[in-house]
Amino acid sequence: MMRIVKPKTKRAKRILEKRAPKLDENPKRLMLLQGTKVSSLIKSVISDLYHLKKAGGNAVKFSKKNDNIRPFEGGGETPLEFLSSKTDCSLFAFGTHSKKRPNNLVIGRMYDHRVLDMIELGIEKYKSITELGGGRKSAPQEGSKPCFAFVGEAFESKPELVHLKEMLLDFFRGEVVESLNVGGLDRVFVCAAAGDKVYLRHCGIELKKAENSKFPRVELVEVGPCLDLTVRRHRKPSDDLRREAMKTPSKTAKKKVKNVKGDSLQGKVGRIYMPKQEVEGMALAKMKGLKRERRQAAVAAAETPSEGNDQPAKADVPAAKKSRV
């Protein structure tokens, strides 16, 4: 039965609101785990992935060994789904090491805390961040958005490499933004496909002065992690589950309010239209000398001067009443 969780504290309420479905989803979090047997190479790879994704709390790393997680076996993904619901992670990376599959790394995606798809990679060669990028000025900043360059026709033709391309873009894209400062593009992932191998290089971008140009010269310096990979197994989602996961709700457009706009400094700013005010028709207490009839008589007398006299004629004044004897 579905159980409705009701928060008992304000902190729990904030956590549930953060995990609730939204029109603009939160950045995807990565869950890093290891199996019963792991090599030092796999441990270093997991540590480097955590270093790249930990900014903003977008990565959760488990140090305990898990012997009951077998992603490609029936029922073996149940512990992954349980941990995903506990940590609210939609991406996972699971490292193991065995004689049959040495230096094995499984990366996958979740939908509604269920395994959507995953791909199994074998790591043949590896260079860590400490070995290449430790203390370098060109080392990328944590939380910056990387560029991606996919070299090779196989990323468009081979199904397993098309799947790997989608997975890598989803792993490292971070938060979706509308605009980006060019100065923040300080690293790039270069993925090259040659034969059955995939060469993944994480490089820092250095801008140097060019001799005969006003634009800087771009150089790429390996900062790690850099891996040579082989695709072993991959599992795509079913058509129904993929269609459900890719469904996007229609965003309700806000009703436009006339004559109102927003400002970053003043906040909400509005414009008011005032009708023309008829001051003369207003019922106000007027003085005796300001009455309209007196003003009009004075103006008429000033415009028609009397004959034989240059001075303007005076306004007609009523005769004085006769006094009684």
CSV table of C-alpha atoms in Angstrom, one decimal:
chain,number,residue,atom,x,y,z
A,1,MET,CA,0.0,0.0,0.0
A,2,MET,CA,1.1,3.6,-0.7
A,3,ARG,CA,2.0,5.4,2.5
A,4,ILE,CA,1.6,9.1,2.7
A,5,VAL,CA,4.4,10.6,4.7
A,6,LYS,CA,3.4,13.6,6.8
A,7,PRO,CA,6.2,15.8,8.1
A,8,LYS,CA,6.5,16.3,11.9
A,9,THR,CA,9.0,19.1,11.8
A,10,LYS,CA,9.7,22.1,9.6
A,11,ARG,CA,13.0,20.6,8.4
A,12,ALA,CA,11.2,17.4,7.3
A,13,LYS,CA,8.6,19.6,5.5
A,14,ARG,CA,11.4,21.4,3.6
A,15,ILE,CA,13.0,18.1,2.6
A,16,LEU,CA,9.7,16.7,1.3
A,17,GLU,CA,9.0,19.9,-0.7
A,18,LYS,CA,12.5,19.7,-2.2
A,19,ARG,CA,11.9,16.1,-3.3
A,20,ALA,CA,8.4,16.7,-4.6
A,21,PRO,CA,7.8,16.7,-8.4
A,22,LYS,CA,8.3,20.1,-10.1
A,23,LEU,CA,8.0,21.6,-13.5
A,24,ASP,CA,11.7,22.6,-13.3
A,25,GLU,CA,13.4,19.6,-11.7
A,26,ASN,CA,16.4,19.8,-9.3
A,27,PRO,CA,19.9,18.9,-10.6
A,28,LYS,CA,20.4,15.2,-10.7
A,29,ARG,CA,22.4,13.7,-7.7
A,30,LEU,CA,24.9,10.9,-8.1
A,31,MET,CA,25.1,7.9,-5.8
A,32,LEU,CA,28.6,6.2,-5.6
A,33,LEU,CA,28.9,2.7,-4.3
A,34,GLN,CA,31.3,-0.2,-4.3
A,35,GLY,CA,30.9,-4.0,-4.3
A,36,THR,CA,32.5,-6.6,-2.0
A,37,LYS,CA,35.8,-6.7,-3.9
A,38,VAL,CA,37.2,-3.5,-5.4
A,39,SER,CA,40.6,-2.6,-6.6
A,40,SER,CA,42.6,0.5,-5.8
A,41,LEU,CA,41.9,1.8,-9.4
A,42,ILE,CA,38.2,1.5,-8.9
A,43,LYS,CA,38.4,3.3,-5.5
A,44,SER,CA,40.4,6.1,-7.1
A,45,VAL,CA,37.8,6.4,-10.0
A,46,ILE,CA,35.0,6.7,-7.5
A,47,SER,CA,36.8,9.3,-5.5
A,48,ASP,CA,37.5,11.4,-8.6
A,49,LEU,CA,33.8,11.2,-9.7
A,50,TYR,CA,32.8,12.3,-6.2
A,51,HIS,CA,35.2,15.2,-6.4
A,52,LEU,CA,33.7,16.4,-9.7
A,53,LYS,CA,30.1,16.1,-8.6
A,54,LYS,CA,30.2,17.0,-4.9
A,55,ALA,CA,29.7,20.8,-5.4
A,56,GLY,CA,26.3,21.8,-4.3
A,57,GLY,CA,25.6,18.5,-2.6
A,58,ASN,CA,25.0,16.7,-5.9
A,59,ALA,CA,26.9,13.5,-4.9
A,60,VAL,CA,26.5,10.9,-2.1
A,61,LYS,CA,29.4,8.5,-1.5
A,62,PHE,CA,29.0,5.2,0.4
A,63,SER,CA,32.2,3.7,1.9
A,64,LYS,CA,30.5,0.5,3.0
A,65,LYS,CA,30.9,-2.6,0.8
A,66,ASN,CA,27.7,-4.0,-0.7
A,67,ASP,CA,27.6,-7.7,-1.5
A,68,ASN,CA,23.9,-8.0,-2.5
A,69,ILE,CA,24.0,-5.5,-5.4
A,70,ARG,CA,24.1,-7.2,-8.8
A,71,PRO,CA,22.6,-4.7,-11.3
A,72,PHE,CA,22.4,-7.0,-14.3
A,73,GLU,CA,20.8,-9.9,-12.5
A,74,GLY,CA,17.1,-10.4,-11.8
A,75,GLY,CA,16.3,-8.7,-8.4
A,76,GLY,CA,19.9,-7.5,-7.9
A,77,GLU,CA,18.9,-3.9,-8.5
A,78,THR,CA,16.5,-3.8,-5.5
A,79,PRO,CA,19.1,-2.5,-3.0
A,80,LEU,CA,20.0,0.3,-5.5
A,81,GLU,CA,16.3,1.4,-5.7
A,82,PHE,CA,16.0,1.4,-1.9
A,83,LEU,CA,19.2,3.6,-1.5
A,84,SER,CA,18.0,5.8,-4.3
A,85,SER,CA,14.7,6.5,-2.5
A,86,LYS,CA,16.6,7.2,0.7
A,87,THR,CA,19.1,9.7,-0.7
A,88,ASP,CA,16.9,11.1,-3.6
A,89,CYS,CA,19.6,10.2,-6.2
A,90,SER,CA,18.7,9.6,-9.9
A,91,LEU,CA,22.2,8.6,-11.0
A,92,PHE,CA,24.4,5.9,-9.7
A,93,ALA,CA,27.9,4.5,-10.2
A,94,PHE,CA,28.8,1.0,-8.9
A,95,GLY,CA,32.4,-0.3,-8.9
A,96,THR,CA,33.5,-3.9,-8.6
A,97,HIS,CA,36.5,-6.1,-9.4
A,98,SER,CA,36.6,-9.8,-10.2
A,99,LYS,CA,38.6,-12.2,-12.3
A,100,LYS,CA,36.0,-12.4,-15.0
A,101,ARG,CA,35.4,-8.6,-15.1
A,102,PRO,CA,38.4,-6.7,-13.7
A,103,ASN,CA,38.1,-3.0,-12.9
A,104,ASN,CA,34.4,-2.9,-13.6
A,105,LEU,CA,32.2,0.2,-13.4
A,106,VAL,CA,28.5,0.2,-13.9
A,107,ILE,CA,26.8,3.6,-14.4
A,108,GLY,CA,23.0,4.1,-14.7
A,109,ARG,CA,20.0,6.3,-14.3
A,110,MET,CA,16.9,6.1,-12.2
A,111,TYR,CA,13.3,7.1,-12.9
A,112,ASP,CA,10.9,7.3,-10.0
A,113,HIS,CA,13.5,5.5,-7.9
A,114,ARG,CA,13.5,2.6,-10.4
A,115,VAL,CA,16.4,1.5,-12.6
A,116,LEU,CA,15.8,3.1,-16.0
A,117,ASP,CA,19.0,2.0,-17.9
A,118,MET,CA,22.6,1.2,-17.2
A,119,ILE,CA,25.9,0.5,-19.0
A,120,GLU,CA,28.9,-1.6,-17.8
A,121,LEU,CA,32.4,-0.3,-18.6
A,122,GLY,CA,35.8,-1.9,-18.2
A,123,ILE,CA,38.6,0.5,-17.2
A,124,GLU,CA,41.9,-0.5,-18.9
A,125,LYS,CA,44.1,2.6,-18.2
A,126,TYR,CA,43.5,5.4,-15.8
A,127,LYS,CA,45.1,8.7,-14.7
A,128,SER,CA,43.7,10.4,-11.6
A,129,ILE,CA,43.2,14.0,-10.7
A,130,THR,CA,46.0,13.9,-8.1
A,131,GLU,CA,48.4,12.5,-10.7
A,132,LEU,CA,47.6,15.1,-13.4
A,133,GLY,CA,45.8,18.1,-12.1
A,134,GLY,CA,46.9,18.4,-8.5
A,135,GLY,CA,48.2,21.9,-7.8
A,136,ARG,CA,47.8,23.0,-11.5
A,137,LYS,CA,46.5,26.5,-12.3
A,138,SER,CA,44.5,25.0,-15.1
A,139,ALA,CA,42.6,22.6,-12.8
A,140,PRO,CA,38.8,23.3,-13.1
A,141,GLN,CA,36.8,24.8,-10.4
A,142,GLU,CA,34.2,22.7,-8.5
A,143,GLY,CA,30.7,23.1,-9.9
A,144,SER,CA,31.7,24.7,-13.2
A,145,LYS,CA,29.9,23.4,-16.4
A,146,PRO,CA,32.1,21.5,-18.8
A,147,CYS,CA,32.1,21.4,-22.6
A,148,PHE,CA,31.8,18.0,-24.4
A,149,ALA,CA,33.5,16.9,-27.7
A,150,PHE,CA,32.6,13.5,-29.2
A,151,VAL,CA,35.1,12.4,-31.8
A,152,GLY,CA,34.2,9.5,-34.0
A,153,GLU,CA,31.3,8.3,-36.2
A,154,ALA,CA,30.6,5.4,-33.9
A,155,PHE,CA,28.9,7.8,-31.4
A,156,GLU,CA,26.1,8.1,-34.0
A,157,SER,CA,26.0,4.6,-35.4
A,158,LYS,CA,26.7,2.0,-32.7
A,159,PRO,CA,23.8,1.6,-30.3
A,160,GLU,CA,26.1,1.0,-27.2
A,161,LEU,CA,28.1,4.2,-27.9
A,162,VAL,CA,25.0,6.2,-28.6
A,163,HIS,CA,23.8,5.0,-25.2
A,164,LEU,CA,27.1,5.9,-23.6
A,165,LYS,CA,27.0,9.4,-25.1
A,166,GLU,CA,23.5,10.0,-23.5
A,167,MET,CA,24.7,8.7,-20.2
A,168,LEU,CA,27.9,10.9,-20.1
A,169,LEU,CA,25.9,14.0,-21.0
A,170,ASP,CA,23.4,13.3,-18.2
A,171,PHE,CA,26.1,12.6,-15.7
A,172,PHE,CA,28.1,15.8,-16.0
A,173,ARG,CA,25.7,18.5,-17.3
A,174,GLY,CA,24.8,19.7,-13.8
A,175,GLU,CA,22.2,22.4,-13.4
A,176,VAL,CA,20.3,23.5,-16.4
A,177,VAL,CA,20.8,27.3,-17.0
A,178,GLU,CA,19.5,29.8,-19.6
A,179,SER,CA,22.7,31.8,-20.0
A,180,LEU,CA,26.4,31.1,-19.2
A,181,ASN,CA,29.4,33.3,-18.7
A,182,VAL,CA,32.1,32.3,-21.2
A,183,GLY,CA,34.8,32.8,-18.5
A,184,GLY,CA,33.2,29.9,-16.6
A,185,LEU,CA,34.0,27.4,-19.4
A,186,ASP,CA,37.3,26.2,-18.0
A,187,ARG,CA,37.2,22.5,-18.8
A,188,VAL,CA,36.2,20.1,-21.5
A,189,PHE,CA,35.5,16.3,-21.8
A,190,VAL,CA,37.0,14.9,-25.0
A,191,CYS,CA,35.5,11.4,-25.9
A,192,ALA,CA,37.1,9.6,-28.9
A,193,ALA,CA,36.0,6.3,-30.2
A,194,ALA,CA,38.6,4.1,-32.0
A,195,GLY,CA,37.7,0.4,-32.6
A,196,ASP,CA,36.3,-1.2,-29.5
A,197,LYS,CA,37.7,1.4,-27.1
A,198,VAL,CA,36.6,4.8,-25.9
A,199,TYR,CA,39.2,7.3,-24.8
A,200,LEU,CA,37.8,9.8,-22.2
A,201,ARG,CA,40.0,12.8,-21.4
A,202,HIS,CA,39.2,15.5,-18.9
A,203,CYS,CA,41.1,18.7,-19.9
A,204,GLY,CA,41.4,22.2,-18.5
A,205,ILE,CA,41.2,25.2,-20.9
A,206,GLU,CA,44.1,27.6,-20.9
A,207,LEU,CA,43.9,30.9,-22.7
A,208,LYS,CA,47.3,32.2,-23.9
A,209,LYS,CA,48.3,35.2,-25.9
A,210,ALA,CA,48.5,34.8,-29.6
A,211,GLU,CA,51.1,36.6,-31.7
A,212,ASN,CA,49.2,37.9,-34.7
A,213,SER,CA,45.7,37.9,-33.5
A,214,LYS,CA,43.6,39.7,-30.9
A,215,PHE,CA,41.9,36.5,-29.9
A,216,PRO,CA,43.6,34.3,-27.3
A,217,ARG,CA,45.1,30.9,-28.2
A,218,VAL,CA,43.3,28.0,-26.6
A,219,GLU,CA,45.3,25.1,-25.2
A,220,LEU,CA,44.0,21.9,-23.5
A,221,VAL,CA,45.9,20.4,-20.6
A,222,GLU,CA,44.9,17.0,-19.1
A,223,VAL,CA,43.8,17.5,-15.5
A,224,GLY,CA,42.1,14.1,-14.9
A,225,PRO,CA,40.4,11.8,-14.6
A,226,CYS,CA,41.5,10.3,-17.9
A,227,LEU,CA,40.3,6.8,-18.8
A,228,ASP,CA,40.5,4.2,-21.5
A,229,LEU,CA,37.2,2.3,-21.5
A,230,THR,CA,35.6,-0.7,-23.2
A,231,VAL,CA,31.8,-1.2,-23.2
A,232,ARG,CA,30.9,-4.7,-21.8
A,233,ARG,CA,27.2,-4.8,-21.2
A,234,HIS,CA,24.4,-2.3,-21.5
A,235,ARG,CA,20.6,-2.4,-20.9
A,236,LYS,CA,18.3,0.1,-22.4
A,237,PRO,CA,14.9,1.0,-21.0
A,238,SER,CA,11.7,-0.4,-22.4
A,239,ASP,CA,9.7,1.7,-24.8
A,240,ASP,CA,6.9,2.3,-22.4
A,241,LEU,CA,9.2,3.2,-19.5
A,242,ARG,CA,11.2,5.5,-21.7
A,243,ARG,CA,8.1,7.2,-23.0
A,244,GLU,CA,6.9,7.8,-19.5
A,245,ALA,CA,10.3,9.1,-18.3
A,246,MET,CA,10.6,11.5,-21.2
A,247,LYS,CA,7.1,13.0,-20.8
A,248,THR,CA,7.2,16.7,-20.0
A,249,PRO,CA,4.2,18.6,-18.5
A,250,SER,CA,2.8,21.6,-20.2
A,251,LYS,CA,3.9,24.7,-18.4
A,252,THR,CA,1.1,27.0,-17.6
A,253,ALA,CA,1.8,30.5,-19.0
A,254,LYS,CA,1.3,33.3,-16.5
A,255,LYS,CA,-1.4,35.8,-17.3
A,256,LYS,CA,0.3,39.1,-18.4
A,257,VAL,CA,-0.5,42.0,-16.2
A,258,LYS,CA,-0.7,45.3,-18.0
A,259,ASN,CA,1.5,48.3,-17.0
A,260,VAL,CA,3.4,46.2,-14.4
A,261,LYS,CA,7.0,45.2,-14.7
A,262,GLY,CA,9.7,43.9,-12.4
A,263,ASP,CA,13.0,45.5,-11.5
A,264,SER,CA,16.0,43.9,-9.7
A,265,LEU,CA,16.5,47.0,-7.6
A,266,GLN,CA,13.0,48.5,-7.0
A,267,GLY,CA,11.1,45.2,-7.2
A,268,LYS,CA,7.5,45.5,-8.7
A,269,VAL,CA,7.0,48.7,-10.6
A,270,GLY,CA,3.6,49.8,-12.0
A,271,ARG,CA,2.4,52.7,-14.2
A,272,ILE,CA,-0.8,54.6,-13.4
A,273,TYR,CA,-2.8,56.6,-16.0
A,274,MET,CA,-4.6,59.7,-14.6
A,275,PRO,CA,-7.5,61.4,-16.5
A,276,LYS,CA,-7.4,65.1,-17.3
A,277,GLN,CA,-8.6,67.1,-14.3
A,278,GLU,CA,-11.3,69.8,-14.9
A,279,VAL,CA,-10.3,72.3,-12.3
A,280,GLU,CA,-12.8,75.0,-13.4
A,281,GLY,CA,-15.7,72.7,-12.9
A,282,MET,CA,-14.8,71.7,-9.4
A,283,ALA,CA,-17.1,72.8,-6.6
A,284,LEU,CA,-14.7,74.9,-4.6
A,285,ALA,CA,-15.2,78.0,-2.4
A,286,LYS,CA,-14.3,81.0,-4.7
A,287,MET,CA,-13.6,84.5,-3.6
A,288,LYS,CA,-15.9,87.3,-4.8
A,289,GLY,CA,-13.2,88.9,-7.0
A,290,LEU,CA,-12.5,85.6,-8.8
A,291,LYS,CA,-16.1,85.0,-10.0
A,292,ARG,CA,-16.4,84.3,-13.7
A,293,GLU,CA,-18.8,87.2,-14.6
A,294,ARG,CA,-16.5,89.8,-13.1
A,295,ARG,CA,-13.4,88.4,-14.8
A,296,GLN,CA,-15.2,88.4,-18.2
A,297,ALA,CA,-16.5,92.0,-17.8
A,298,ALA,CA,-12.9,93.2,-16.9
A,299,VAL,CA,-11.4,91.4,-20.0
A,300,ALA,CA,-14.1,92.9,-22.3
A,301,ALA,CA,-13.6,96.4,-21.0
A,302,ALA,CA,-9.8,96.1,-21.5
A,303,GLU,CA,-10.2,95.0,-25.1
A,304,THR,CA,-12.6,98.0,-26.1
A,305,PRO,CA,-11.0,101.4,-25.2
A,306,SER,CA,-13.2,104.5,-25.1
A,307,GLU,CA,-13.1,107.3,-27.9
A,308,GLY,CA,-10.9,110.2,-27.3
A,309,ASN,CA,-9.2,108.7,-24.4
A,310,ASP,CA,-6.1,106.5,-24.6
A,311,GLN,CA,-6.8,105.0,-21.3
A,312,PRO,CA,-8.9,101.8,-21.2
A,313,ALA,CA,-12.5,102.2,-20.3
A,314,LYS,CA,-13.6,101.2,-16.9
A,315,ALA,CA,-16.0,98.5,-16.3
A,316,ASP,CA,-19.6,99.4,-15.9
A,317,VAL,CA,-20.4,100.0,-12.2
A,318,PRO,CA,-24.0,100.1,-11.1
A,319,ALA,CA,-25.3,103.5,-10.0
A,320,ALA,CA,-25.6,104.2,-6.3
A,321,LYS,CA,-29.0,104.1,-4.8
A,322,LYS,CA,-30.7,107.4,-3.9
A,323,SER,CA,-30.8,108.1,-0.2
A,324,ARG,CA,-34.2,108.8,1.4
A,325,VAL,CA,-34.7,112.3,2.9
